[in-house]
Coordinates of C-alpha atoms in Angstrom, one line a residue:
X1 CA -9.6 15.4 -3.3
X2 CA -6.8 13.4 -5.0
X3 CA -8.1 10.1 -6.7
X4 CA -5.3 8.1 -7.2
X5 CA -6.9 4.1 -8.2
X6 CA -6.1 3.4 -11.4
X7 CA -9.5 3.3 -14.0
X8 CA -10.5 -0.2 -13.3
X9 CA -12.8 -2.2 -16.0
X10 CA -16.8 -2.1 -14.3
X11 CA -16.8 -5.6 -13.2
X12 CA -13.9 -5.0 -10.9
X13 CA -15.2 -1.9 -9.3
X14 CA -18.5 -3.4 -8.7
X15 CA -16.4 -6.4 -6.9
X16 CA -14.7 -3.6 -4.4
X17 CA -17.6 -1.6 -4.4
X18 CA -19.9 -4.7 -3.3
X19 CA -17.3 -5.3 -0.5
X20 CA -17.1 -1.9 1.1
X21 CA -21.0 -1.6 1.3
X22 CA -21.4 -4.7 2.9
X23 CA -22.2 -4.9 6.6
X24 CA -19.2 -8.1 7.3
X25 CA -17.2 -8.7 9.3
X26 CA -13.4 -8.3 8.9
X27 CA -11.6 -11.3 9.5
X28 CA -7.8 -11.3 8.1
X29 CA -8.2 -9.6 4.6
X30 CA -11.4 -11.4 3.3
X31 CA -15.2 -10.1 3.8
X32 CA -17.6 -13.2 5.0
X33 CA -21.4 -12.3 3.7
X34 CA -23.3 -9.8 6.2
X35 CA -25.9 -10.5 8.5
X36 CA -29.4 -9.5 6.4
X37 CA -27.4 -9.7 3.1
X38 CA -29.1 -12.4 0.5
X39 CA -27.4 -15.6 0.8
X40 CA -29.1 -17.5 -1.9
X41 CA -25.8 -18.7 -3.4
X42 CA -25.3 -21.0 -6.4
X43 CA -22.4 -23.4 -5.1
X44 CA -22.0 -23.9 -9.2
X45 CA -20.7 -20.6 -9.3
X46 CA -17.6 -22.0 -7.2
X47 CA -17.4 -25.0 -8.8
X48 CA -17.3 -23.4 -12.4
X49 CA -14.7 -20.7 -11.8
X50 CA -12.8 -23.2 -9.6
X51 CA -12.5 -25.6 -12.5
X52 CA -11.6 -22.5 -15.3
X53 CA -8.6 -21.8 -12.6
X54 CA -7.7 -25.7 -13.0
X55 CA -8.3 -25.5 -17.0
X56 CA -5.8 -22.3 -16.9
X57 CA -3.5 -24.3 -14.8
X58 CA -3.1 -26.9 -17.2
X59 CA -2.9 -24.9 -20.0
X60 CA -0.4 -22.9 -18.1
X61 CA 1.6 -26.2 -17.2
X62 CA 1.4 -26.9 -21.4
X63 CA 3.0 -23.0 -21.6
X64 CA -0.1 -21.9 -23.8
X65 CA 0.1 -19.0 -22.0
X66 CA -2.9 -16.7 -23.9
X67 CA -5.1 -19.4 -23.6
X68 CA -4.3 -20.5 -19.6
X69 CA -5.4 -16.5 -19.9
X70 CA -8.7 -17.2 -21.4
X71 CA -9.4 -19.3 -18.2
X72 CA -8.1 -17.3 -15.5
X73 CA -10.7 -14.5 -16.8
X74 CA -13.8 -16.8 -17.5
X75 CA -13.4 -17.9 -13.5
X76 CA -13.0 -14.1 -13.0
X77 CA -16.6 -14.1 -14.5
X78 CA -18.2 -16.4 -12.3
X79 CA -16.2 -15.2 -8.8
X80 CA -17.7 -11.6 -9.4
X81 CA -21.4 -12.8 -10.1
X82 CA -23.2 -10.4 -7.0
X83 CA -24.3 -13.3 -5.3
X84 CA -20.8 -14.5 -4.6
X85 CA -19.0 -11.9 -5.2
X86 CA -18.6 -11.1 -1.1
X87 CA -17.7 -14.1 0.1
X88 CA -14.5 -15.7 1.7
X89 CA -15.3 -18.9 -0.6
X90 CA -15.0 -16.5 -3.8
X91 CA -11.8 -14.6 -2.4
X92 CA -9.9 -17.7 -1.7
X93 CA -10.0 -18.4 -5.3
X94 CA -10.1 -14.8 -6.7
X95 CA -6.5 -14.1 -5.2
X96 CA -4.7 -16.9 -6.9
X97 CA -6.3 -16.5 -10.1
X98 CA -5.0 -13.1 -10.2
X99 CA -1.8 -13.7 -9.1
X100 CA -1.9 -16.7 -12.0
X101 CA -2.5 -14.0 -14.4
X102 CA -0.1 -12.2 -13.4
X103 CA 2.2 -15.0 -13.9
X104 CA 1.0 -15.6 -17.6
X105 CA 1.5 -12.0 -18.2
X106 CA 5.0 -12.3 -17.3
X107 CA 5.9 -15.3 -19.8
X108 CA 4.1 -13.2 -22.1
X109 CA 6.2 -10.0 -21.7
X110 CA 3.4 -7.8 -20.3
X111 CA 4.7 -6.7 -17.6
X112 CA 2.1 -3.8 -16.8
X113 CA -0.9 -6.0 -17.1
X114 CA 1.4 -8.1 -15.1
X115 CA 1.6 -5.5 -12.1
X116 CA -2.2 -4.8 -12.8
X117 CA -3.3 -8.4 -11.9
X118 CA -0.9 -8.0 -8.6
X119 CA -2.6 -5.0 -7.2
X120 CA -6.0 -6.7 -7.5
X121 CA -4.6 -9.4 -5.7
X122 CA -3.0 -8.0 -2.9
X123 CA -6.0 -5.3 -2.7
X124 CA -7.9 -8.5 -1.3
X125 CA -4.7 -10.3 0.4
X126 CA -1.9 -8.0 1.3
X127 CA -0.4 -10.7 2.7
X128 CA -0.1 -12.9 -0.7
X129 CA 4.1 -13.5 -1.0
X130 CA 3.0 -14.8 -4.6
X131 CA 1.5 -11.5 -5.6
X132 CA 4.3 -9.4 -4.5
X133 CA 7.2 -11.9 -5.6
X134 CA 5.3 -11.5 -9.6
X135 CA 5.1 -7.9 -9.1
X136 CA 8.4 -7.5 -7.9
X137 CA 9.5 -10.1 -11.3
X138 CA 8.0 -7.4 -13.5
X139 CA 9.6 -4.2 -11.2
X140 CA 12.8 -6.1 -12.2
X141 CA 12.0 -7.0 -15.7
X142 CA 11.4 -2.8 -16.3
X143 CA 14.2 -2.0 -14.1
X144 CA 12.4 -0.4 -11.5
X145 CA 14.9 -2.1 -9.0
X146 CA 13.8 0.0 -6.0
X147 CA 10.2 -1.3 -6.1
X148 CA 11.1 -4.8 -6.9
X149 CA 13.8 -5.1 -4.1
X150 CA 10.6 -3.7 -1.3
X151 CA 8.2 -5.8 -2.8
X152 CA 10.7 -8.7 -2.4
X153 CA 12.0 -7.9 1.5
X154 CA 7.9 -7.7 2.3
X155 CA 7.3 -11.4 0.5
X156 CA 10.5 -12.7 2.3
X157 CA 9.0 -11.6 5.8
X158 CA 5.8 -13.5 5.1
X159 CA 7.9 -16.8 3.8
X160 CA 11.4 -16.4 5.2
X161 CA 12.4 -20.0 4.1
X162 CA 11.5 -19.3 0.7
X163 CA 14.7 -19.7 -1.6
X164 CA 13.0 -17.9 -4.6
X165 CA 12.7 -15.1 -2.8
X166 CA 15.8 -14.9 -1.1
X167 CA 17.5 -15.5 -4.4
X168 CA 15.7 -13.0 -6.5
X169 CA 16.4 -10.8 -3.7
X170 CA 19.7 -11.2 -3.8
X171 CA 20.3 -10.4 -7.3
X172 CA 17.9 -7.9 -7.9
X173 CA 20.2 -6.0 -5.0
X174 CA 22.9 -6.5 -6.9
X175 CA 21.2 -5.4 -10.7
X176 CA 20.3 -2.2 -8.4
X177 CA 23.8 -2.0 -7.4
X178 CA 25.6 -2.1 -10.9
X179 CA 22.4 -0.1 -12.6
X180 CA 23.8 3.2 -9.7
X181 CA 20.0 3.1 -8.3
X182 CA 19.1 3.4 -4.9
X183 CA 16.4 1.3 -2.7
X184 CA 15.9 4.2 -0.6
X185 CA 14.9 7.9 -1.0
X186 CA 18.5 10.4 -0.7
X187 CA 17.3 11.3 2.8
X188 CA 19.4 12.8 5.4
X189 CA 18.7 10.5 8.0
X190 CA 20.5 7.3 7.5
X191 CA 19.3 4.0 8.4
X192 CA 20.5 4.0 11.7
X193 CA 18.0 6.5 13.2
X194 CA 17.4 10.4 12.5
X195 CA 20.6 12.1 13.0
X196 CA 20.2 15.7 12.3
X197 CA 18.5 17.8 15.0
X198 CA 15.3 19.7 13.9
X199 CA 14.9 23.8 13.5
X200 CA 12.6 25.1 16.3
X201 CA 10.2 26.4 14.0
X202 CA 10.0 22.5 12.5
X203 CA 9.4 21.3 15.9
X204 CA 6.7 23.7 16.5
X205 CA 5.1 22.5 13.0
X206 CA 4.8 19.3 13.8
X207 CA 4.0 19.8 17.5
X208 CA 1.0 22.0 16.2
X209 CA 0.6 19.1 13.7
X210 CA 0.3 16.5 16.3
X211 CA -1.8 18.7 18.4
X212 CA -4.0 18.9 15.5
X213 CA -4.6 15.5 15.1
X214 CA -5.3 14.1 18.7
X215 CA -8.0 16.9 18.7
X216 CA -9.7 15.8 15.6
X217 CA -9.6 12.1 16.3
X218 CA -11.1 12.5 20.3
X219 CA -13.8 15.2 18.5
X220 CA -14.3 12.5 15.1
X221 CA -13.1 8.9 15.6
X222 CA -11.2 9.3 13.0
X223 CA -8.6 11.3 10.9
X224 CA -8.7 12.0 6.9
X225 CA -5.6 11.1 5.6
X226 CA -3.9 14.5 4.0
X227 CA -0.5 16.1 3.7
X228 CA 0.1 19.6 5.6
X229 CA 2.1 22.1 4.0
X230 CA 3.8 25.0 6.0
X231 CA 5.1 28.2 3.9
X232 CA 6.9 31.9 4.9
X233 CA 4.4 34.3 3.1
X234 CA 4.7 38.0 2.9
X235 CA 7.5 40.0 4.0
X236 CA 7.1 39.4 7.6
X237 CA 7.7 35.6 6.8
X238 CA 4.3 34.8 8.5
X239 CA 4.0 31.3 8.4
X240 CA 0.8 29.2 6.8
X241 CA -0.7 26.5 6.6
X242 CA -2.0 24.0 3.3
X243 CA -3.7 21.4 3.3
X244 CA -3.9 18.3 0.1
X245 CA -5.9 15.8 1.0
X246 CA -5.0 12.6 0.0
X247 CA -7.4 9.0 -0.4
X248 CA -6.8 6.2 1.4
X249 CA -6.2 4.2 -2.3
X250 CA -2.8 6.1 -2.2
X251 CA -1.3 3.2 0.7
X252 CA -2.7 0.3 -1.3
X253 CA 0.7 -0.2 -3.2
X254 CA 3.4 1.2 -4.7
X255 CA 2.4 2.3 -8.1
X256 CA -0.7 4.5 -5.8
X257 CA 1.9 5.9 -3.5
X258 CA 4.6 7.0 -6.2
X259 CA 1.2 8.4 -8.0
X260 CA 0.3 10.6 -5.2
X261 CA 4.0 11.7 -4.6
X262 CA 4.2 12.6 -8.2
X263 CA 0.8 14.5 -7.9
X264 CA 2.0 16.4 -4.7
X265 CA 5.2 17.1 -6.5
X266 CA 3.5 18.7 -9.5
X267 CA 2.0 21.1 -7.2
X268 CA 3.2 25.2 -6.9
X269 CA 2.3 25.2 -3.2
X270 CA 4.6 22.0 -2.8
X271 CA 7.5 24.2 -4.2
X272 CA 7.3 26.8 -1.9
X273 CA 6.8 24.8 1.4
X274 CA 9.8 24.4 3.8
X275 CA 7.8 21.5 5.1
X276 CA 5.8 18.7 5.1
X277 CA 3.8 16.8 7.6
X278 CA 1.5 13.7 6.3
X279 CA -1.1 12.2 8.4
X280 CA -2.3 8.8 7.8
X281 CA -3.9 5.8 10.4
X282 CA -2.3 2.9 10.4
X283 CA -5.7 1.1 9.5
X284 CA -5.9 2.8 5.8
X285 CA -2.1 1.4 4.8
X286 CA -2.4 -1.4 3.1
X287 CA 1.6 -0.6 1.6
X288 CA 4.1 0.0 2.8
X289 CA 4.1 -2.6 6.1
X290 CA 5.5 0.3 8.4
X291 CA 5.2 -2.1 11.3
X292 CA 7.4 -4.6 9.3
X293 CA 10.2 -2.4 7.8
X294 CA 12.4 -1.7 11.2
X295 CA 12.5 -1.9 15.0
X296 CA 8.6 -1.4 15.6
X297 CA 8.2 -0.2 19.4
X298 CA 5.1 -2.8 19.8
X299 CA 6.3 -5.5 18.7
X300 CA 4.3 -8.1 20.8
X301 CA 1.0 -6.0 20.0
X302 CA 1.6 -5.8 15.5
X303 CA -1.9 -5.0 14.6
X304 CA -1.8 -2.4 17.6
X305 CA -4.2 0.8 15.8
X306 CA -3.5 4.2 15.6
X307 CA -1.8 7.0 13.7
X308 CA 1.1 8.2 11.9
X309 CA 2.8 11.3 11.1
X310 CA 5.5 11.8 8.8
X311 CA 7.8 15.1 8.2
X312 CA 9.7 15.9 5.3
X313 CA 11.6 18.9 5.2
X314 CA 13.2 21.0 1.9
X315 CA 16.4 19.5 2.6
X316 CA 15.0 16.0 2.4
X317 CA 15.6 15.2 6.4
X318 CA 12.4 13.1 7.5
X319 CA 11.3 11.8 10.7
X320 CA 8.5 9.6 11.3
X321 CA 6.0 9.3 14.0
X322 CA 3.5 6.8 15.6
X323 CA 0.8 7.6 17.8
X324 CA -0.6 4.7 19.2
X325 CA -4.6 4.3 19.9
X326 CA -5.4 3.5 23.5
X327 CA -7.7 0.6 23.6
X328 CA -9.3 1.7 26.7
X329 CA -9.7 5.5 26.5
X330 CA -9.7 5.5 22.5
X331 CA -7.8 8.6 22.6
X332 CA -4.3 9.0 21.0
X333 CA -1.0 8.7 22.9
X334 CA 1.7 11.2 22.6
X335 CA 3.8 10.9 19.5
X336 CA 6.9 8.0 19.4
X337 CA 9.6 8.7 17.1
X338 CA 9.8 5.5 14.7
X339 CA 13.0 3.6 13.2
X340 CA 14.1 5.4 10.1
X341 CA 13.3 2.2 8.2
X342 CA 9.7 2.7 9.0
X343 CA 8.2 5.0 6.7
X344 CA 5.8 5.5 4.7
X345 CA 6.7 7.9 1.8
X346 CA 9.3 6.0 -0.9
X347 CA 10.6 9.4 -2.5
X348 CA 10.3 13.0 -1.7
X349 CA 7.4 15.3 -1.9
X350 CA 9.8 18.3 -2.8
X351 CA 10.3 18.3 -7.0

């Protein structure tokens, strides 16, 4: 199985680690304390880390940047005590104090611990514009113009009236422009919907593929997310099938993501595929926003569940599907060919 989180310090995988075991119940992005769980909580523990925040504010404010530091990771200390550590309380600070560090990082020049701070962040609040307007500041300030340009369209759907945004925006598109980069993947399709008609024996991969899938979610209740690859082997061309599977950490940003495709790409059995199907549901993507990036076909029902599926052939033509989860029967509908702004995969799979 592919791990793809980057080695986190102990105290930080204890904080996740202490979240995913509870029994709570999701509201939004932030865990409230299970039913059973011990609640004997210090309310000094909130007050103390709320006041280091305030300390590393001011010392912020003062540009002592190393030291505004020093606060932000003593209220880090107190926020991940275990009897705290779960609740909504503790993550309403715990965001902005990471996406303050992230901001000190950046008038520091550190623009990796920078990124680091942002993906603790928005591991807790995907929806924080700050965190992904800092991370895309430090995209920018190591010319990864691509990133920083996605980062910024998803913080200017969450805060449209935001001129910050718009501006940086703005001229990060144009840095990208002059530097000859791309925002997208060199994909056939263009952004105006999939253009170039499918081979029959692609259409029968990834009607076999979809097939699949229904099958395993009515048997299971769920899918693992997991790349197949289909390859000609032998002299009679027989096709195969391989299988990588992939953990759900790989949709929690971009830095995962490009660390999975990197992964995949490294692989012999990548370069001999003709193609590629991934299979992911839509509750394990944290990034990229699919629903947010084009035309969605649901768009009174956003948080509508289910599935997607996501071809990429050798000559770099992709299509994307959604298969929607029917609330009532809990089985999978057939397959709806998405926008070609909504995908999930930033480059290609094929080296």
């Amino acid at each position: 199985m592919v791990s793809l989180v980057e080695e986190k310090e102990e105290e930080e995988t204890k904080h996740h680690q202490k979240k995913e075991n509870s029994n709570a119940e999701v509201e939004g992005s932030v865990l409230d304390v299970a039913e059973g769980e011990s609640t004997d909580v210090d309310p000094k523990l909130y007050e103390v880390a709320q006041q280091a925040r305030t300390d590393g504010n001011e010392a912020f404010r003062k540009q002592e940047y190393e030291v505004s530091i020093l606060h932000y990771e003593r209220a880090l200390e107190h926020l991940l005590h275990p009897s705290i550590v779960s609740t909504k309380q503790a993550d309403e600070i715990y965001v902005p104090v990471r996406s303050n560090l992230a901001a000190a990082y950046l008038k520091l020049g550190e623009y990796q611990k920078a990124r680091e701070q942002c993906n603790f962040a928005l591991a807790t609040d995907g929806n924080c514009a700050k965190a992904l307007f800092r991370r895309a500041e430090a995209f920018r300030a190591e010319s990864q113009f691509a990133k920083a340009v996605d980062d910024l369209e998803k913080a200017l759907r969450l805060q449209p009236n935001n001129m910050s945004i718009r501006v940086a925006l703005d001229e990060c598109e144009e840095e990208m422009e002059y530097s000859g980069c791309s925002a997208r993947p060199a994909f056939v399709d263009d952004e105006e919907g999939p253009s170039k008609p499918l081979d029959e024996r692609t259409e029968g991969f990834v009607r076999k593929v979809v097939e699949e899938t229904q099958q395993k979610f009515q048997r299971d209740e769920q899918v693992v997310a997991e790349l197949i690859l289909e390859h000609e082997v032998g002299l009679t061309k027989e096709l195969k099938w391989g299988r990588i599977t992939i953990g759900s950490d790989a949709f929690t940003s971009s830095e995962n993501l490009e660390s999975m495709t990197s992964f995949v790409r490294s692989k012999q059995a990548t370069s001999s595929a003709h193609a590629i199907c991934m299979v992911v549901q839509k509750s394990d993507i944290q990034y990229p926003l699919v629903w947010w990036s084009g035309p969605w076909p649901w768009m009174d029902d956003l948080s509508c569940e289910g599935l997607f599926v996501e071809l990429e052939t050798r000559d770099r033509c992709r299509r994307t599907w959604f298969l929607r989860l029917d609330a009532t029967t809990h089985l999978l509908e057939d397959p709806v060919l998405l926008d070609a702004r909504c995908h999930l995969a930033d480059s290609s799979f094929f080296p």
